[in-house]
CSV table of C-alpha atoms in Angstrom, one decimal:
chain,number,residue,atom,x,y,z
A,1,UNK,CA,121.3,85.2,47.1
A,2,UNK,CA,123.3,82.2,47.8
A,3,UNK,CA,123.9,79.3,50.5
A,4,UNK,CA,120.4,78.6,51.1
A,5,UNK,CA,119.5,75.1,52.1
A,6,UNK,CA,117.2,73.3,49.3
A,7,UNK,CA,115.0,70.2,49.0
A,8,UNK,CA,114.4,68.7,45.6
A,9,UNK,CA,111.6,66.1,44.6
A,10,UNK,CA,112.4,63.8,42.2
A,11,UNK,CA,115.6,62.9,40.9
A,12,UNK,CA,114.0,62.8,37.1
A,13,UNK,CA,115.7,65.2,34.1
A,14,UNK,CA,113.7,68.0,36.1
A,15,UNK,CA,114.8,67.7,39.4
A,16,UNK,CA,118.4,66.7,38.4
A,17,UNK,CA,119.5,69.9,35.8
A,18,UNK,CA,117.7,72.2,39.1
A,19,UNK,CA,119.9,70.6,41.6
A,20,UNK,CA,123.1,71.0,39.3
A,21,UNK,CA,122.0,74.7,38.0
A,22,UNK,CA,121.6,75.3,42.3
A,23,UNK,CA,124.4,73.6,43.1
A,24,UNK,CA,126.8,75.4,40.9
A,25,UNK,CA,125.0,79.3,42.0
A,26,UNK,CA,126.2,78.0,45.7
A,27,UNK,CA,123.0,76.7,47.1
A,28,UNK,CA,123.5,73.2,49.3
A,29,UNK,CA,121.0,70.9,47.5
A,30,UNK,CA,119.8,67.7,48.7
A,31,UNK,CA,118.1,65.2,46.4
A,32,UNK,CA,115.0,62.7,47.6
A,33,UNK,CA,114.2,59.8,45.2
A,34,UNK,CA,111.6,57.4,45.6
A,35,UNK,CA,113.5,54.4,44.2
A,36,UNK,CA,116.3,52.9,46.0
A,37,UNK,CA,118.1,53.3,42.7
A,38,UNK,CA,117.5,56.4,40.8
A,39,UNK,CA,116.6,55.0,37.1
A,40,UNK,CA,114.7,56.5,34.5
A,41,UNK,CA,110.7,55.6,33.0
A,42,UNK,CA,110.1,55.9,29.5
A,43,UNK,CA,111.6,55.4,25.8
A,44,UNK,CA,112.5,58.6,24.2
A,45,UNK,CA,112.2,62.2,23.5
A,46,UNK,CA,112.9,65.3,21.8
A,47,UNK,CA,116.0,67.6,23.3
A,48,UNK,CA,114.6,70.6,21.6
A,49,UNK,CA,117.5,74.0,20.5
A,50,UNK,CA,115.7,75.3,23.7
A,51,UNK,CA,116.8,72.2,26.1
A,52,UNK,CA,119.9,72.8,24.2
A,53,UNK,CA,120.8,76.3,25.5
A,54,UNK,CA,120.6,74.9,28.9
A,55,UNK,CA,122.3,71.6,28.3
A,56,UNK,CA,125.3,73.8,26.8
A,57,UNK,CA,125.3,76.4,30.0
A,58,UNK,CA,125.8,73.0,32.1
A,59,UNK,CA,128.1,71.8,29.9
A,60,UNK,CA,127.0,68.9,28.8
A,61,UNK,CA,125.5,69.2,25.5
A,62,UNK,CA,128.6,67.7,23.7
A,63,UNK,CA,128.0,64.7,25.7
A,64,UNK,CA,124.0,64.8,25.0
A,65,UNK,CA,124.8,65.0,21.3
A,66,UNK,CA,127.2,62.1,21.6
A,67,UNK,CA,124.4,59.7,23.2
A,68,UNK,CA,121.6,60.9,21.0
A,69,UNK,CA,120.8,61.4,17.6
A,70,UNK,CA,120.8,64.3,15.4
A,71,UNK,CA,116.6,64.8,13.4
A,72,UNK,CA,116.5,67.4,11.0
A,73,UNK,CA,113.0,67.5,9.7
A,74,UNK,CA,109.7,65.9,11.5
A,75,UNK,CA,107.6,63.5,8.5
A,76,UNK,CA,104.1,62.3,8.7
A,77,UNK,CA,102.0,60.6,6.2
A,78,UNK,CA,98.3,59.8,6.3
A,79,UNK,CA,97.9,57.4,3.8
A,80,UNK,CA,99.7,58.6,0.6
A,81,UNK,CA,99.3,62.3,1.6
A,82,UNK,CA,101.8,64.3,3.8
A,83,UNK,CA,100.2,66.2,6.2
A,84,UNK,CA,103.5,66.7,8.8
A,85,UNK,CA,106.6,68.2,7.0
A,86,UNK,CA,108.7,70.4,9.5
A,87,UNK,CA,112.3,71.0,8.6
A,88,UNK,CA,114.7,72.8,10.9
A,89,UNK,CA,116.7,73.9,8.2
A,90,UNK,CA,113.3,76.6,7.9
A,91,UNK,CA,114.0,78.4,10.6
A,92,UNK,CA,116.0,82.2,10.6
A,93,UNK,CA,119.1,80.2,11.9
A,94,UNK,CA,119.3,77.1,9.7
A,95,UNK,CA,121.8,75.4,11.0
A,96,UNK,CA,119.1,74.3,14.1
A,97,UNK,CA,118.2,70.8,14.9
A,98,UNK,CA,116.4,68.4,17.7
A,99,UNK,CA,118.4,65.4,19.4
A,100,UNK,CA,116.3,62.3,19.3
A,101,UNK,CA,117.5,60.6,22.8
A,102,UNK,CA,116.8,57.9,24.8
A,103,UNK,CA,115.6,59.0,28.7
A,104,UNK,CA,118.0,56.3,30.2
A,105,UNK,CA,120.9,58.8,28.2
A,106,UNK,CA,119.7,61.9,29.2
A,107,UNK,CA,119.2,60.6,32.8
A,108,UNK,CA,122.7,59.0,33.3
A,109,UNK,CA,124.8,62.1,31.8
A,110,UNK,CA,122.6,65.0,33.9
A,111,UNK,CA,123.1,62.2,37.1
A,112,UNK,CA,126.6,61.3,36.2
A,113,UNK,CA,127.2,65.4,36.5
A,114,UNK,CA,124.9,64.9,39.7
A,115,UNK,CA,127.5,62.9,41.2
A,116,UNK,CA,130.4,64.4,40.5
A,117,UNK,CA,129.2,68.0,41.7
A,118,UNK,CA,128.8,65.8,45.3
A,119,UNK,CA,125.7,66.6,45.2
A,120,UNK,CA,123.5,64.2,48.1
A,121,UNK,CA,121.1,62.1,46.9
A,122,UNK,CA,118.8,60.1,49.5
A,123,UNK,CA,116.7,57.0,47.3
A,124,UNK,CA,114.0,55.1,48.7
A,125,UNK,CA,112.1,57.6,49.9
A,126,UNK,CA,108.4,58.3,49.0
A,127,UNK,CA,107.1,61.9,49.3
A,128,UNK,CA,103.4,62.3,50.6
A,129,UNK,CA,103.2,65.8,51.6
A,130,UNK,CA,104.7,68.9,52.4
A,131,UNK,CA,103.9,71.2,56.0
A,132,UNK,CA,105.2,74.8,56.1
A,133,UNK,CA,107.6,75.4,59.4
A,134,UNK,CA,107.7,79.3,59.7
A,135,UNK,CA,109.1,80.6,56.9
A,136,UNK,CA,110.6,77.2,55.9
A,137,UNK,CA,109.2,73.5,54.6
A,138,UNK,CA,109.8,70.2,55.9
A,139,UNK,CA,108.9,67.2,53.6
A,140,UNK,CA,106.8,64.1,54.8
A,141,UNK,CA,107.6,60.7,53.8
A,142,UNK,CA,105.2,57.6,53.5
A,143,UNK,CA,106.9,56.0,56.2
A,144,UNK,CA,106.0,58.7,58.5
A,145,UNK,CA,109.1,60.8,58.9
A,146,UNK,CA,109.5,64.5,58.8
A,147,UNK,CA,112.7,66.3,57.5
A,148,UNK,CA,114.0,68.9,58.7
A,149,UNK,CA,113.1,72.1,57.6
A,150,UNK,CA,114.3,73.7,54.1
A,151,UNK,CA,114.5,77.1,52.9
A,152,UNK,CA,112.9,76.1,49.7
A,153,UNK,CA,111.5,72.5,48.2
A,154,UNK,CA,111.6,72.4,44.5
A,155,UNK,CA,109.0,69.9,43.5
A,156,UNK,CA,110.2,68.0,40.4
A,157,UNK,CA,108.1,64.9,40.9
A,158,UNK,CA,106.0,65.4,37.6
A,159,UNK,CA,102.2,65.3,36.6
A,160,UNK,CA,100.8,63.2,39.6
A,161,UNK,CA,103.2,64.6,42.6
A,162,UNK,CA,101.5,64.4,45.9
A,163,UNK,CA,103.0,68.4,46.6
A,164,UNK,CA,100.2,69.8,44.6
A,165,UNK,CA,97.0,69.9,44.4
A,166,UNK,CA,94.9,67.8,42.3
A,167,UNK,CA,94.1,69.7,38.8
A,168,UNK,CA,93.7,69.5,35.0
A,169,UNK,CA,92.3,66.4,33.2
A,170,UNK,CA,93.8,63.1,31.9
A,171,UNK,CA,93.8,62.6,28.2
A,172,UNK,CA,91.8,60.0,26.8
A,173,UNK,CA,94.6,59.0,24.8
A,174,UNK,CA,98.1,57.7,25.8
A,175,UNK,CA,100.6,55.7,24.1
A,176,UNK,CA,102.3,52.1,23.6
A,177,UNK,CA,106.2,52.6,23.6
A,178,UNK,CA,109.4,50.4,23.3
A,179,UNK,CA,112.9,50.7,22.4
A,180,UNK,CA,114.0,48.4,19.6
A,181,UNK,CA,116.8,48.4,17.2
A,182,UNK,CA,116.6,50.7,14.4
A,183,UNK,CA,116.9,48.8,10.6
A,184,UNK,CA,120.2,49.4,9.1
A,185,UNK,CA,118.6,50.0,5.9
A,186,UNK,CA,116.5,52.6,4.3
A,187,UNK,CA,113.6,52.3,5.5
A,188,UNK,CA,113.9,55.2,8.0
A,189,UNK,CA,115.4,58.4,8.0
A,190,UNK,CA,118.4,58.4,11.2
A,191,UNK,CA,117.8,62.5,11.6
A,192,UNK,CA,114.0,62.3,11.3
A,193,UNK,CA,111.0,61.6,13.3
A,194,UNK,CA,108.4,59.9,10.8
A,195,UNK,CA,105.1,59.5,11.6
A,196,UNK,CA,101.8,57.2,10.1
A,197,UNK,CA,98.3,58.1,10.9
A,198,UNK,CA,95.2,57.0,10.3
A,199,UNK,CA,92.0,59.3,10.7
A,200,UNK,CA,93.1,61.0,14.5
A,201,UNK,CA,92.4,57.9,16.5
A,202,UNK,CA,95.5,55.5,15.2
A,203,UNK,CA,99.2,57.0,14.7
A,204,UNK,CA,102.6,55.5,15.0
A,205,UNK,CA,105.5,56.6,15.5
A,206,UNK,CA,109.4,55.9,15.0
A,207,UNK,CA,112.2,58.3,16.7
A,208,UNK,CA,115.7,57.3,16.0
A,209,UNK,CA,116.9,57.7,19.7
A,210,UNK,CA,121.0,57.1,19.3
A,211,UNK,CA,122.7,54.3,22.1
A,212,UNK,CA,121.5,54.1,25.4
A,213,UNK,CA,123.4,52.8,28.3
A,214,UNK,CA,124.3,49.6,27.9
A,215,UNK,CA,123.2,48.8,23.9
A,216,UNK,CA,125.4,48.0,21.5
A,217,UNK,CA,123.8,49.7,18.9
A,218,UNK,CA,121.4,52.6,17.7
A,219,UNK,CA,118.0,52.3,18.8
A,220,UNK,CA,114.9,53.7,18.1
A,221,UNK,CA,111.7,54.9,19.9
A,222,UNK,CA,108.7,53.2,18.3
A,223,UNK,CA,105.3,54.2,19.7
A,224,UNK,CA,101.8,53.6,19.1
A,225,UNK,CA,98.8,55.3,20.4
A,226,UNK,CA,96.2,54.1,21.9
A,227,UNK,CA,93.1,55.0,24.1
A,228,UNK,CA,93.7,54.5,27.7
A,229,UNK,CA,90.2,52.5,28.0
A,230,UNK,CA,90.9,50.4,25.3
A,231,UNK,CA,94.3,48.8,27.1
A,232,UNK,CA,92.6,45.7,28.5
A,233,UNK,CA,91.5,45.2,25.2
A,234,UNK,CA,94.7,45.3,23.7
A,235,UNK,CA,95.9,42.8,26.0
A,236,UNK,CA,93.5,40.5,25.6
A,237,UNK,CA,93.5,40.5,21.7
A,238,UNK,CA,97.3,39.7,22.1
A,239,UNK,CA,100.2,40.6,19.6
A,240,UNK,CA,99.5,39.0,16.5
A,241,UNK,CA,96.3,41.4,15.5
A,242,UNK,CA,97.9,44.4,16.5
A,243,UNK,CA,101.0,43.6,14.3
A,244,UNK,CA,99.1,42.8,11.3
A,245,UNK,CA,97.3,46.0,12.2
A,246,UNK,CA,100.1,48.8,12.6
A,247,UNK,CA,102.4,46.7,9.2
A,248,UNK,CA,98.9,47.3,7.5
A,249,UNK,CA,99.0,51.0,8.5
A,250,UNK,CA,102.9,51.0,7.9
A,251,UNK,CA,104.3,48.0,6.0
A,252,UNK,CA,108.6,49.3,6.5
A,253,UNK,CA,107.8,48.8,10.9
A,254,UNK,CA,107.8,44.9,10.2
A,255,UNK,CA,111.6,44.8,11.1
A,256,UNK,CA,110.4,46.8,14.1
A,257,UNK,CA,108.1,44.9,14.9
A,258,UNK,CA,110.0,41.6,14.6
A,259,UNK,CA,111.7,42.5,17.3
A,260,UNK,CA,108.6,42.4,19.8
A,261,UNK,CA,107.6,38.9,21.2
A,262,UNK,CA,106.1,39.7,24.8
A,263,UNK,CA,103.3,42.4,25.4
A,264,UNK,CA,106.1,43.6,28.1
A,265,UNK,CA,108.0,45.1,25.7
A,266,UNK,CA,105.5,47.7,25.9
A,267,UNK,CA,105.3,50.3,28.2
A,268,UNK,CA,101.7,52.5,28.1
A,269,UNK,CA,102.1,56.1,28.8
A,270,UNK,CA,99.3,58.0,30.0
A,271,UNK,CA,99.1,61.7,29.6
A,272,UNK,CA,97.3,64.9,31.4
A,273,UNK,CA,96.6,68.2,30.7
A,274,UNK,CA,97.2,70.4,33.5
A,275,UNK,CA,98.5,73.8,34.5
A,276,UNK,CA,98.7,74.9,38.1
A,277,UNK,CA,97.3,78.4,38.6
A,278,UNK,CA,99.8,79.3,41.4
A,279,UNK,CA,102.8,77.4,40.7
A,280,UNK,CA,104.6,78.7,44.4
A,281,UNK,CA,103.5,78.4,48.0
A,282,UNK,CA,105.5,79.7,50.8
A,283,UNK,CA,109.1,78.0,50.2
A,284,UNK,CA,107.9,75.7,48.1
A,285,UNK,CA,108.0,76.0,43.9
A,286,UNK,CA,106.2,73.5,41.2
A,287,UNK,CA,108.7,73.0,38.2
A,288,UNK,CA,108.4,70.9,34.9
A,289,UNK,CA,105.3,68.6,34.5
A,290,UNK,CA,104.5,69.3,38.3
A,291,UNK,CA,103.6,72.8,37.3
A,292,UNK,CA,102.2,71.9,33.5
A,293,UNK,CA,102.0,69.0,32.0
A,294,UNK,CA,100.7,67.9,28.4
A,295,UNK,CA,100.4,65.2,25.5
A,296,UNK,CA,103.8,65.4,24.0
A,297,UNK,CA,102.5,66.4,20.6
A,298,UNK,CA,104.9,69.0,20.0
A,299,UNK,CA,107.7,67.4,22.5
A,300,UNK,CA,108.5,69.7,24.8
A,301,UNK,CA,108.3,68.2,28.2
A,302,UNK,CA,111.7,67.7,29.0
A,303,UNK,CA,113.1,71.4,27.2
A,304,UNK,CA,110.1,73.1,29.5
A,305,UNK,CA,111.3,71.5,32.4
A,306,UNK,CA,115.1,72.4,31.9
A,307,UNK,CA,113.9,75.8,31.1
A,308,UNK,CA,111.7,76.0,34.1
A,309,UNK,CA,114.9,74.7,36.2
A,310,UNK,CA,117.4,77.5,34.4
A,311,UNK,CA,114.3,80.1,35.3
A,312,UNK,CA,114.4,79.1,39.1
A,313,UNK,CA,118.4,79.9,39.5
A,314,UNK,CA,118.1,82.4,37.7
A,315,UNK,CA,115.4,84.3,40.0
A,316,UNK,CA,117.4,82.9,43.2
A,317,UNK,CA,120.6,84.4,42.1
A,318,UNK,CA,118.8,88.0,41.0
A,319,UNK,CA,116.6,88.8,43.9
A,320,UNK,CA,117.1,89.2,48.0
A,321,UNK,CA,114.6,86.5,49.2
A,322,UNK,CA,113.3,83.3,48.8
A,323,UNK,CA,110.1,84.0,47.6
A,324,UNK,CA,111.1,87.1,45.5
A,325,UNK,CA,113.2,85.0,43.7
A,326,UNK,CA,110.7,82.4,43.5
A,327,UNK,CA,108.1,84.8,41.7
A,328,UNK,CA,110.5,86.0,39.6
A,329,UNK,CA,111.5,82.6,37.8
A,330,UNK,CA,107.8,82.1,37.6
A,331,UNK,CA,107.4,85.1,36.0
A,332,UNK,CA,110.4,84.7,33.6
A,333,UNK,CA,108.1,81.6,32.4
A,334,UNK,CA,104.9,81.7,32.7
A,335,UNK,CA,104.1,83.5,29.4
A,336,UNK,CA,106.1,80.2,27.3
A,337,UNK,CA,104.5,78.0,29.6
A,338,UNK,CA,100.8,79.1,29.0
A,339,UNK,CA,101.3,79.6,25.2
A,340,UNK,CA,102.8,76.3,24.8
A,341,UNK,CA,99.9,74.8,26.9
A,342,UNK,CA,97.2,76.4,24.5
A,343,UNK,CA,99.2,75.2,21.7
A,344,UNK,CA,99.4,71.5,22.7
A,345,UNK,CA,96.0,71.4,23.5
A,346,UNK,CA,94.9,73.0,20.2
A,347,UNK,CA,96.9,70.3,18.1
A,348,UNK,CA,96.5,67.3,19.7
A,349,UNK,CA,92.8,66.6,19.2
A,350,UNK,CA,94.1,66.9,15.7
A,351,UNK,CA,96.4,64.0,16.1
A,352,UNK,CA,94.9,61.8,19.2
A,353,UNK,CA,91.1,61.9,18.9
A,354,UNK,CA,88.2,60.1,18.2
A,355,UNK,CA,87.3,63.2,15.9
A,356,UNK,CA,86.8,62.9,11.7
A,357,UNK,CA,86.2,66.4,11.0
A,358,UNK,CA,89.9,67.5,12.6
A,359,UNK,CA,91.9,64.8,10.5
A,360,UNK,CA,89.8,65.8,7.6
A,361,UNK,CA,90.3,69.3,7.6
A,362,UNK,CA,94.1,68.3,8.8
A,363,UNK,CA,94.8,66.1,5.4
A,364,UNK,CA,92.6,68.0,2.6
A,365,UNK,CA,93.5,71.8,4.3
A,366,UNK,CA,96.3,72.0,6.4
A,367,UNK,CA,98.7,69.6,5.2
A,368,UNK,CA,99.1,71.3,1.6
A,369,UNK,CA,99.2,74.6,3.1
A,370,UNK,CA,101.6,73.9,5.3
A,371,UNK,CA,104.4,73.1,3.0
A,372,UNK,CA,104.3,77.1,1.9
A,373,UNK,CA,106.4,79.8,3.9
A,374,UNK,CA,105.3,81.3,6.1
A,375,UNK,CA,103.7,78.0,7.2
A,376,UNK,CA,106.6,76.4,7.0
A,377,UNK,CA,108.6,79.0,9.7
A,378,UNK,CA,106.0,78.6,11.9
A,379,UNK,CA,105.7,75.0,12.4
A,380,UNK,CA,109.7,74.6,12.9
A,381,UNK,CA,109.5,77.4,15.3
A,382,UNK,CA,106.4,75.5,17.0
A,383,UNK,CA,108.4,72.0,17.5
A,384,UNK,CA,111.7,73.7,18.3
A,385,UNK,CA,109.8,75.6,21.2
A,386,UNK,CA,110.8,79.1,20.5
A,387,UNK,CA,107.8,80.4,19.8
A,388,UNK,CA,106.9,83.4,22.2
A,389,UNK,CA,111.0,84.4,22.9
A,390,UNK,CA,111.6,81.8,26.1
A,391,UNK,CA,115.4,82.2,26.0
A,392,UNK,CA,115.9,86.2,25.8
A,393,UNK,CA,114.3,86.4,28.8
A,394,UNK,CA,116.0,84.0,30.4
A,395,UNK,CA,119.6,85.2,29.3
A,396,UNK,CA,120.3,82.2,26.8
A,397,UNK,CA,121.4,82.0,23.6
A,398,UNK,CA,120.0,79.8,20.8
A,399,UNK,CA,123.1,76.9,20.3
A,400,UNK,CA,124.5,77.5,16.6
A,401,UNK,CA,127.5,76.5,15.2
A,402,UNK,CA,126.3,72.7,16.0
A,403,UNK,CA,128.4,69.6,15.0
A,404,UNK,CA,127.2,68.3,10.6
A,405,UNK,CA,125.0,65.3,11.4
A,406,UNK,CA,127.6,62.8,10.6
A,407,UNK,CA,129.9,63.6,13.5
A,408,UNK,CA,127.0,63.5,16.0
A,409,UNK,CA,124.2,60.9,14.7
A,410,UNK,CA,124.3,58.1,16.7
């Protein structure tokens, strides 16, 4: 099925790899973007092998590779124990890894692609709503406009879009984030994600992130988490206390830290469980966090939303309608999507809670354990989101063959 006329939401990582993967299956595409310049929120993430296969089938993983930076093993520490040790390298294909990026990266090489495919791109307009026109859909704007009708809208407008309705929960924790220069020195690992915790209610974070747009040189994601409730607080207290508080916790973040003179620096980043129960309505289809959404614990948000995009072509191009071909990317999904939902909400109390028994039973039982195969394959195939086969489904391949770190670390 091709040359049907479709809307997409949100000009995010999401809504851009759908309109390219559309696009190129010979589908006109139009893209609506609430800002009047499309930019992207956040610090950094995780481009799991997953995100990979569909990165590579758009052809743009070389670039992705280039911007980012390669992590090899996943390191966490509570107190003198290690209770987070994943390696890559302990998975069947060892030659696997993540790409620590920067969202500003991702966003300009999938909209740079955008671009040149001629894809149209209207900014400055904010979605309120959706009205079914016969067997099509016509988008409503907060200025009071109607489009015209579409043969499908693709929502990619993410965990609070207006398209769906209202379900799920928000978390009670979130997280303080910035981008700062990584040390030149030893004190971190470029190819891993390290991690500090204390009990399940403090844990920071450092993800080496390559060179965003417009940097000089490598950056890092640092991250701190925080209850939502408690923000006022933090504010309040000012910088000073909270330094001495996360260098106490993790003495090597000074340099880090250094770097931070202004609260504003800081971005908070509030998180919700949530998985729709019908993910379609007549021409219209929920995709990445506007279908699921979840704490980033085992980073996945950005790989579930480019599989969820490959997953929508994909069941275009196979069936004879609209919403036959809507169903059956859903379907080629949902089964990844609800095990990685039950799996992100079983680990994060672990992590981000106000529980003692969990970090307990995490640092005296799980963390020794898990150093032992088949622990060890487990947790690598947890992080690098293939657990439950999402790409043989789907018709991907797991990328191997991949770059030695030194030729694609940032």
């Amino acid at each position: 099925m091709r040359g049907l006329n479709i809307a997409i939401a949100g000009c995010g990582p999401c809504g851009l790899a759908a309109a390219l993967l559309l696009h190129r299956t010979g589908h006109q595409v139009t893209l609506f973007e609430r800002f009047d310049t499309p930019r992207p929120i956040g610090s950094g993430l995780m481009i799991q092998p997953t995100g990979m296969a569909v990165l590579g089938q758009l052809g743009l993983l070389d670039d992705v590779l280039r911007r980012g930076s390669r992590i090899d093993r996943l390191f966490g520490k509570a107190g003198e124990r290690v209770v987070l040790d994943v390696h890559y390298a302990a998975l069947r294909h060892s030659d696997m890894f993540g790409i620590g990026i920067h969202r500003a990266s991702l966003f300009a090489i999938l909209h740079e692609a955008a671009l040149r495919a001629g894809i149209t791109v209207h900014t400055g307009r904010t979605l309120v709503d959706s009205e079914p026109v016969g067997a099509q859909r016509a988008l409503r704007f907060a200025d009071g406009e109607t489009s015209i009708p579409y043969d499908l809208v693709v929502d990619a407008l993410g965990t609070r879009t207006p398209l769906a309705p209202p379900t799920g929960r928000e978390l009670a924790y979130g997280a303080l984030w910035a981008s700062l220069d990584l040390p030149q020195d030893a004190r971190f690992d470029p190819h891993a994600l390290a991690q500090r915790y204390d009990r399940a209610s403090i844990m920071a974070g450092v993800l080496p992130i390559g060179t965003p747009p417009g940097a000089a040189t490598p950056k890092a994601a640092f991250f701190w988490s925080l209850r939502a409730d408690r923000l006022g607080d933090w504010h309040q207290a000012g910088l000073g206390p909270w330094k001495a508080r996360v260098t106490a916790l993790w003495p090597a973040c000074a340099p880090l830290l250094d770097q931070i003179d202004d609260p504003d620096q800081l971005t908070f980043a509030r998180y919700a469980h949530r998985t729709l129960r019908s993910p379609a309505e007549r021409a219209l289809v929920h995709i990445g966090d506007a279908w699921h959404s979840a704490s980033p614990q085992l980073g996945q948000g950005a790989n579930m939303a480019l599989l969820d995009a490959w997953a929508l072509a994909k069941g275009l191009a196979d069936a004879n309608g609209v919403d036959e071909g809507v169903r059956l990317g859903i379907k080629l999904r949902r089964r990844h999507v609800l095990t990685y939902q039950w799996l992100t909400a079983l680990f994060t109390p672990v992590y981000q809670s106000d529980s003692r028994v969990l970090p307990l039973i995490r640092d005296r039982l799980v963390g020794p354990l898990s150093k032992f195969w088949p622990a060890t394959s487990i947790q690598a195939a947890m992080v690098s989101g293939l657990v439950a086969n999402p790409l043989g489904p789907l018709g991907l391949e797991s990328p191997l063959h991949m770059p030695a770190p030194e030729s694609v670390a940032a």
